[in-house]
Amino acid sequence: MRLKFMLFLYNGSSKLYAQVFKRNKKAWGLSVNDFLRYSENSLGYALGEFYRSKGFDIMPKLENHDVFHVITQTNTEIEDEVAMQYLLMGNGKRSLYMYAMITIGTFIYPEFIRYYMFSYQKGKSLSTFHHIEFKDYLARPLIEIQHVLYRKTTFQTI
């Protein structure tokens, strides 16, 4: 019952979030096959594999969120989606949507609070990335991006 409720909220709110809060953002306009055409060690290819292996559709204007899963190696179960919001909060992101997901997710899944706190600390320990448009980095090696992320240096160095 909790899972159905959270999936209902997440699926419904994601589309609304894209329409309201990302109305001025341009969708990447790439398909899964487009991503899979990047070299095998690249972020673009890893993102294509993420979509293919999970059976996910690309949600226009929300591609960066999926990149966050890839570069931080965060899973996509509902508790992982809440943990991702904690990670982003730790990384400095501030948004009404993020706070709502954290509040509702923590209330519905309190047994994951340690995981959420770990994710928050992980976000704090990483280079600030929540504001970066990763479309510009699709051809870059994933390992290089992760190295910058975990070394807590700036993305202008790659």
JSON list of C-alpha atoms in Angstrom, two decimals:
[
{"chain": "A", "resi": 1, "resn": "MET", "atom": "CA", "xyz": [0.00, 0.00, 0.00]},
{"chain": "A", "resi": 2, "resn": "ARG", "atom": "CA", "xyz": [2.84, 2.42, 0.89]},
{"chain": "A", "resi": 3, "resn": "LEU", "atom": "CA", "xyz": [4.64, 1.58, -2.32]},
{"chain": "A", "resi": 4, "resn": "LYS", "atom": "CA", "xyz": [1.56, 2.16, -4.48]},
{"chain": "A", "resi": 5, "resn": "PHE", "atom": "CA", "xyz": [0.95, 5.50, -2.80]},
{"chain": "A", "resi": 6, "resn": "MET", "atom": "CA", "xyz": [4.55, 6.65, -3.25]},
{"chain": "A", "resi": 7, "resn": "LEU", "atom": "CA", "xyz": [4.67, 5.49, -6.88]},
{"chain": "A", "resi": 8, "resn": "PHE", "atom": "CA", "xyz": [1.41, 7.34, -7.53]},
{"chain": "A", "resi": 9, "resn": "LEU", "atom": "CA", "xyz": [2.88, 10.51, -6.00]},
{"chain": "A", "resi": 10, "resn": "TYR", "atom": "CA", "xyz": [6.22, 10.14, -7.72]},
{"chain": "A", "resi": 11, "resn": "ASN", "atom": "CA", "xyz": [4.87, 9.35, -11.19]},
{"chain": "A", "resi": 12, "resn": "GLY", "atom": "CA", "xyz": [2.24, 12.04, -11.06]},
{"chain": "A", "resi": 13, "resn": "SER", "atom": "CA", "xyz": [4.46, 14.69, -9.53]},
{"chain": "A", "resi": 14, "resn": "SER", "atom": "CA", "xyz": [7.36, 14.09, -11.93]},
{"chain": "A", "resi": 15, "resn": "LYS", "atom": "CA", "xyz": [5.32, 15.16, -14.94]},
{"chain": "A", "resi": 16, "resn": "LEU", "atom": "CA", "xyz": [3.87, 18.13, -13.07]},
{"chain": "A", "resi": 17, "resn": "TYR", "atom": "CA", "xyz": [7.35, 19.08, -11.85]},
{"chain": "A", "resi": 18, "resn": "ALA", "atom": "CA", "xyz": [8.66, 19.09, -15.42]},
{"chain": "A", "resi": 19, "resn": "GLN", "atom": "CA", "xyz": [5.74, 21.19, -16.65]},
{"chain": "A", "resi": 20, "resn": "VAL", "atom": "CA", "xyz": [5.76, 23.75, -13.84]},
{"chain": "A", "resi": 21, "resn": "PHE", "atom": "CA", "xyz": [9.34, 24.01, -12.59]},
{"chain": "A", "resi": 22, "resn": "LYS", "atom": "CA", "xyz": [11.19, 23.07, -15.79]},
{"chain": "A", "resi": 23, "resn": "ARG", "atom": "CA", "xyz": [8.94, 24.88, -18.28]},
{"chain": "A", "resi": 24, "resn": "ASN", "atom": "CA", "xyz": [11.86, 26.98, -19.58]},
{"chain": "A", "resi": 25, "resn": "LYS", "atom": "CA", "xyz": [14.27, 24.06, -19.74]},
{"chain": "A", "resi": 26, "resn": "LYS", "atom": "CA", "xyz": [14.82, 22.37, -23.08]},
{"chain": "A", "resi": 27, "resn": "ALA", "atom": "CA", "xyz": [14.54, 18.57, -23.27]},
{"chain": "A", "resi": 28, "resn": "TRP", "atom": "CA", "xyz": [17.67, 16.85, -24.54]},
{"chain": "A", "resi": 29, "resn": "GLY", "atom": "CA", "xyz": [15.79, 15.29, -27.43]},
{"chain": "A", "resi": 30, "resn": "LEU", "atom": "CA", "xyz": [17.81, 12.07, -27.36]},
{"chain": "A", "resi": 31, "resn": "SER", "atom": "CA", "xyz": [16.58, 8.48, -27.50]},
{"chain": "A", "resi": 32, "resn": "VAL", "atom": "CA", "xyz": [17.97, 5.47, -25.69]},
{"chain": "A", "resi": 33, "resn": "ASN", "atom": "CA", "xyz": [19.62, 4.42, -28.95]},
{"chain": "A", "resi": 34, "resn": "ASP", "atom": "CA", "xyz": [21.23, 7.87, -29.25]},
{"chain": "A", "resi": 35, "resn": "PHE", "atom": "CA", "xyz": [22.78, 7.40, -25.82]},
{"chain": "A", "resi": 36, "resn": "LEU", "atom": "CA", "xyz": [23.97, 3.90, -26.71]},
{"chain": "A", "resi": 37, "resn": "ARG", "atom": "CA", "xyz": [25.88, 5.32, -29.70]},
{"chain": "A", "resi": 38, "resn": "TYR", "atom": "CA", "xyz": [28.33, 7.06, -27.39]},
{"chain": "A", "resi": 39, "resn": "SER", "atom": "CA", "xyz": [31.59, 5.26, -26.66]},
{"chain": "A", "resi": 40, "resn": "GLU", "atom": "CA", "xyz": [31.27, 2.44, -24.15]},
{"chain": "A", "resi": 41, "resn": "ASN", "atom": "CA", "xyz": [33.13, 4.20, -21.36]},
{"chain": "A", "resi": 42, "resn": "SER", "atom": "CA", "xyz": [31.19, 7.46, -21.65]},
{"chain": "A", "resi": 43, "resn": "LEU", "atom": "CA", "xyz": [28.49, 8.99, -19.50]},
{"chain": "A", "resi": 44, "resn": "GLY", "atom": "CA", "xyz": [26.14, 8.96, -22.49]},
{"chain": "A", "resi": 45, "resn": "TYR", "atom": "CA", "xyz": [26.55, 5.23, -23.01]},
{"chain": "A", "resi": 46, "resn": "ALA", "atom": "CA", "xyz": [26.15, 4.55, -19.27]},
{"chain": "A", "resi": 47, "resn": "LEU", "atom": "CA", "xyz": [22.93, 6.57, -19.31]},
{"chain": "A", "resi": 48, "resn": "GLY", "atom": "CA", "xyz": [21.68, 4.57, -22.30]},
{"chain": "A", "resi": 49, "resn": "GLU", "atom": "CA", "xyz": [22.48, 1.32, -20.47]},
{"chain": "A", "resi": 50, "resn": "PHE", "atom": "CA", "xyz": [20.68, 2.67, -17.38]},
{"chain": "A", "resi": 51, "resn": "TYR", "atom": "CA", "xyz": [17.51, 3.28, -19.42]},
{"chain": "A", "resi": 52, "resn": "ARG", "atom": "CA", "xyz": [17.79, -0.02, -21.30]},
{"chain": "A", "resi": 53, "resn": "SER", "atom": "CA", "xyz": [18.52, -2.20, -18.27]},
{"chain": "A", "resi": 54, "resn": "LYS", "atom": "CA", "xyz": [15.78, -0.63, -16.15]},
{"chain": "A", "resi": 55, "resn": "GLY", "atom": "CA", "xyz": [13.25, -0.54, -18.98]},
{"chain": "A", "resi": 56, "resn": "PHE", "atom": "CA", "xyz": [12.69, 3.16, -18.30]},
{"chain": "A", "resi": 57, "resn": "ASP", "atom": "CA", "xyz": [11.38, 5.74, -20.70]},
{"chain": "A", "resi": 58, "resn": "ILE", "atom": "CA", "xyz": [13.20, 9.04, -20.94]},
{"chain": "A", "resi": 59, "resn": "MET", "atom": "CA", "xyz": [11.26, 11.77, -19.19]},
{"chain": "A", "resi": 60, "resn": "PRO", "atom": "CA", "xyz": [11.88, 14.96, -21.19]},
{"chain": "A", "resi": 61, "resn": "LYS", "atom": "CA", "xyz": [13.45, 17.79, -19.19]},
{"chain": "A", "resi": 62, "resn": "LEU", "atom": "CA", "xyz": [14.30, 15.37, -16.35]},
{"chain": "A", "resi": 63, "resn": "GLU", "atom": "CA", "xyz": [17.26, 13.62, -17.98]},
{"chain": "A", "resi": 64, "resn": "ASN", "atom": "CA", "xyz": [19.68, 15.15, -15.46]},
{"chain": "A", "resi": 65, "resn": "HIS", "atom": "CA", "xyz": [17.95, 13.30, -12.62]},
{"chain": "A", "resi": 66, "resn": "ASP", "atom": "CA", "xyz": [18.76, 10.01, -14.32]},
{"chain": "A", "resi": 67, "resn": "VAL", "atom": "CA", "xyz": [22.36, 11.14, -14.76]},
{"chain": "A", "resi": 68, "resn": "PHE", "atom": "CA", "xyz": [22.45, 11.71, -11.00]},
{"chain": "A", "resi": 69, "resn": "HIS", "atom": "CA", "xyz": [21.52, 8.05, -10.50]},
{"chain": "A", "resi": 70, "resn": "VAL", "atom": "CA", "xyz": [24.28, 6.95, -12.89]},
{"chain": "A", "resi": 71, "resn": "ILE", "atom": "CA", "xyz": [27.10, 9.11, -11.55]},
{"chain": "A", "resi": 72, "resn": "THR", "atom": "CA", "xyz": [26.30, 8.50, -7.86]},
{"chain": "A", "resi": 73, "resn": "GLN", "atom": "CA", "xyz": [25.42, 4.83, -8.40]},
{"chain": "A", "resi": 74, "resn": "THR", "atom": "CA", "xyz": [22.09, 5.27, -6.60]},
{"chain": "A", "resi": 75, "resn": "ASN", "atom": "CA", "xyz": [19.43, 2.64, -7.32]},
{"chain": "A", "resi": 76, "resn": "THR", "atom": "CA", "xyz": [15.88, 3.45, -8.38]},
{"chain": "A", "resi": 77, "resn": "GLU", "atom": "CA", "xyz": [13.62, 1.71, -5.88]},
{"chain": "A", "resi": 78, "resn": "ILE", "atom": "CA", "xyz": [11.27, 4.12, -4.15]},
{"chain": "A", "resi": 79, "resn": "GLU", "atom": "CA", "xyz": [13.44, 4.36, -1.02]},
{"chain": "A", "resi": 80, "resn": "ASP", "atom": "CA", "xyz": [16.40, 5.10, -3.32]},
{"chain": "A", "resi": 81, "resn": "GLU", "atom": "CA", "xyz": [14.44, 7.95, -4.92]},
{"chain": "A", "resi": 82, "resn": "VAL", "atom": "CA", "xyz": [13.91, 9.45, -1.48]},
{"chain": "A", "resi": 83, "resn": "ALA", "atom": "CA", "xyz": [17.59, 8.87, -0.69]},
{"chain": "A", "resi": 84, "resn": "MET", "atom": "CA", "xyz": [18.48, 10.68, -3.94]},
{"chain": "A", "resi": 85, "resn": "GLN", "atom": "CA", "xyz": [16.56, 13.72, -2.71]},
{"chain": "A", "resi": 86, "resn": "TYR", "atom": "CA", "xyz": [18.54, 13.60, 0.56]},
{"chain": "A", "resi": 87, "resn": "LEU", "atom": "CA", "xyz": [21.77, 13.30, -1.42]},
{"chain": "A", "resi": 88, "resn": "LEU", "atom": "CA", "xyz": [20.80, 16.33, -3.50]},
{"chain": "A", "resi": 89, "resn": "MET", "atom": "CA", "xyz": [19.91, 18.30, -0.37]},
{"chain": "A", "resi": 90, "resn": "GLY", "atom": "CA", "xyz": [23.34, 17.44, 1.03]},
{"chain": "A", "resi": 91, "resn": "ASN", "atom": "CA", "xyz": [24.83, 18.63, -2.25]},
{"chain": "A", "resi": 92, "resn": "GLY", "atom": "CA", "xyz": [23.20, 22.03, -1.84]},
{"chain": "A", "resi": 93, "resn": "LYS", "atom": "CA", "xyz": [20.05, 21.75, -3.91]},
{"chain": "A", "resi": 94, "resn": "ARG", "atom": "CA", "xyz": [17.01, 23.57, -2.60]},
{"chain": "A", "resi": 95, "resn": "SER", "atom": "CA", "xyz": [13.55, 23.11, -4.09]},
{"chain": "A", "resi": 96, "resn": "LEU", "atom": "CA", "xyz": [9.99, 22.76, -2.95]},
{"chain": "A", "resi": 97, "resn": "TYR", "atom": "CA", "xyz": [9.70, 19.43, -4.77]},
{"chain": "A", "resi": 98, "resn": "MET", "atom": "CA", "xyz": [12.80, 18.06, -3.03]},
{"chain": "A", "resi": 99, "resn": "TYR", "atom": "CA", "xyz": [11.54, 19.06, 0.42]},
{"chain": "A", "resi": 100, "resn": "ALA", "atom": "CA", "xyz": [8.11, 17.57, -0.29]},
{"chain": "A", "resi": 101, "resn": "MET", "atom": "CA", "xyz": [9.59, 14.24, -1.42]},
{"chain": "A", "resi": 102, "resn": "ILE", "atom": "CA", "xyz": [11.89, 14.13, 1.61]},
{"chain": "A", "resi": 103, "resn": "THR", "atom": "CA", "xyz": [9.06, 14.90, 4.03]},
{"chain": "A", "resi": 104, "resn": "ILE", "atom": "CA", "xyz": [6.58, 12.45, 2.54]},
{"chain": "A", "resi": 105, "resn": "GLY", "atom": "CA", "xyz": [9.17, 9.74, 1.89]},
{"chain": "A", "resi": 106, "resn": "THR", "atom": "CA", "xyz": [10.61, 9.93, 5.40]},
{"chain": "A", "resi": 107, "resn": "PHE", "atom": "CA", "xyz": [7.14, 9.80, 6.93]},
{"chain": "A", "resi": 108, "resn": "ILE", "atom": "CA", "xyz": [6.09, 6.79, 4.83]},
{"chain": "A", "resi": 109, "resn": "TYR", "atom": "CA", "xyz": [9.45, 4.94, 5.02]},
{"chain": "A", "resi": 110, "resn": "PRO", "atom": "CA", "xyz": [10.92, 5.82, 8.42]},
{"chain": "A", "resi": 111, "resn": "GLU", "atom": "CA", "xyz": [12.83, 2.52, 8.55]},
{"chain": "A", "resi": 112, "resn": "PHE", "atom": "CA", "xyz": [15.25, 3.92, 5.96]},
{"chain": "A", "resi": 113, "resn": "ILE", "atom": "CA", "xyz": [16.25, 7.00, 7.98]},
{"chain": "A", "resi": 114, "resn": "ARG", "atom": "CA", "xyz": [19.84, 5.76, 8.42]},
{"chain": "A", "resi": 115, "resn": "TYR", "atom": "CA", "xyz": [20.12, 5.27, 4.66]},
{"chain": "A", "resi": 116, "resn": "TYR", "atom": "CA", "xyz": [18.71, 8.75, 4.13]},
{"chain": "A", "resi": 117, "resn": "MET", "atom": "CA", "xyz": [21.19, 10.31, 6.56]},
{"chain": "A", "resi": 118, "resn": "PHE", "atom": "CA", "xyz": [24.04, 8.43, 4.87]},
{"chain": "A", "resi": 119, "resn": "SER", "atom": "CA", "xyz": [22.84, 9.77, 1.50]},
{"chain": "A", "resi": 120, "resn": "TYR", "atom": "CA", "xyz": [22.69, 13.32, 2.87]},
{"chain": "A", "resi": 121, "resn": "GLN", "atom": "CA", "xyz": [26.28, 13.02, 4.12]},
{"chain": "A", "resi": 122, "resn": "LYS", "atom": "CA", "xyz": [27.34, 11.50, 0.81]},
{"chain": "A", "resi": 123, "resn": "GLY", "atom": "CA", "xyz": [25.86, 14.49, -1.01]},
{"chain": "A", "resi": 124, "resn": "LYS", "atom": "CA", "xyz": [27.77, 16.85, 1.27]},
{"chain": "A", "resi": 125, "resn": "SER", "atom": "CA", "xyz": [31.01, 15.02, 0.57]},
{"chain": "A", "resi": 126, "resn": "LEU", "atom": "CA", "xyz": [30.71, 15.26, -3.22]},
{"chain": "A", "resi": 127, "resn": "SER", "atom": "CA", "xyz": [31.63, 18.11, -5.53]},
{"chain": "A", "resi": 128, "resn": "THR", "atom": "CA", "xyz": [28.61, 20.32, -6.14]},
{"chain": "A", "resi": 129, "resn": "PHE", "atom": "CA", "xyz": [26.87, 18.87, -9.17]},
{"chain": "A", "resi": 130, "resn": "HIS", "atom": "CA", "xyz": [23.13, 19.34, -8.71]},
{"chain": "A", "resi": 131, "resn": "HIS", "atom": "CA", "xyz": [23.08, 22.48, -10.89]},
{"chain": "A", "resi": 132, "resn": "ILE", "atom": "CA", "xyz": [25.16, 21.14, -13.81]},
{"chain": "A", "resi": 133, "resn": "GLU", "atom": "CA", "xyz": [23.54, 20.42, -17.17]},
{"chain": "A", "resi": 134, "resn": "PHE", "atom": "CA", "xyz": [25.15, 17.05, -17.88]},
{"chain": "A", "resi": 135, "resn": "LYS", "atom": "CA", "xyz": [24.16, 16.98, -21.56]},
{"chain": "A", "resi": 136, "resn": "ASP", "atom": "CA", "xyz": [27.47, 18.76, -22.16]},
{"chain": "A", "resi": 137, "resn": "TYR", "atom": "CA", "xyz": [29.34, 15.86, -20.53]},
{"chain": "A", "resi": 138, "resn": "LEU", "atom": "CA", "xyz": [27.77, 12.88, -22.33]},
{"chain": "A", "resi": 139, "resn": "ALA", "atom": "CA", "xyz": [30.88, 12.12, -24.40]},
{"chain": "A", "resi": 140, "resn": "ARG", "atom": "CA", "xyz": [33.19, 12.29, -21.35]},
{"chain": "A", "resi": 141, "resn": "PRO", "atom": "CA", "xyz": [34.34, 9.10, -19.65]},
{"chain": "A", "resi": 142, "resn": "LEU", "atom": "CA", "xyz": [32.02, 8.22, -16.76]},
{"chain": "A", "resi": 143, "resn": "ILE", "atom": "CA", "xyz": [34.98, 7.31, -14.54]},
{"chain": "A", "resi": 144, "resn": "GLU", "atom": "CA", "xyz": [36.50, 10.75, -15.10]},
{"chain": "A", "resi": 145, "resn": "ILE", "atom": "CA", "xyz": [33.26, 12.46, -14.05]},
{"chain": "A", "resi": 146, "resn": "GLN", "atom": "CA", "xyz": [32.98, 10.27, -10.97]},
{"chain": "A", "resi": 147, "resn": "HIS", "atom": "CA", "xyz": [36.61, 10.96, -10.11]},
{"chain": "A", "resi": 148, "resn": "VAL", "atom": "CA", "xyz": [35.96, 14.71, -10.11]},
{"chain": "A", "resi": 149, "resn": "LEU", "atom": "CA", "xyz": [32.74, 14.18, -8.17]},
{"chain": "A", "resi": 150, "resn": "TYR", "atom": "CA", "xyz": [34.36, 12.13, -5.41]},
{"chain": "A", "resi": 151, "resn": "ARG", "atom": "CA", "xyz": [37.54, 14.20, -5.22]},
{"chain": "A", "resi": 152, "resn": "LYS", "atom": "CA", "xyz": [35.39, 17.24, -4.48]},
{"chain": "A", "resi": 153, "resn": "THR", "atom": "CA", "xyz": [36.93, 19.38, -7.18]},
{"chain": "A", "resi": 154, "resn": "THR", "atom": "CA", "xyz": [35.10, 21.54, -9.72]},
{"chain": "A", "resi": 155, "resn": "PHE", "atom": "CA", "xyz": [33.72, 20.24, -12.97]},
{"chain": "A", "resi": 156, "resn": "GLN", "atom": "CA", "xyz": [35.56, 22.93, -14.89]},
{"chain": "A", "resi": 157, "resn": "THR", "atom": "CA", "xyz": [38.69, 20.80, -14.47]},
{"chain": "A", "resi": 158, "resn": "ILE", "atom": "CA", "xyz": [37.46, 18.12, -16.89]}
]
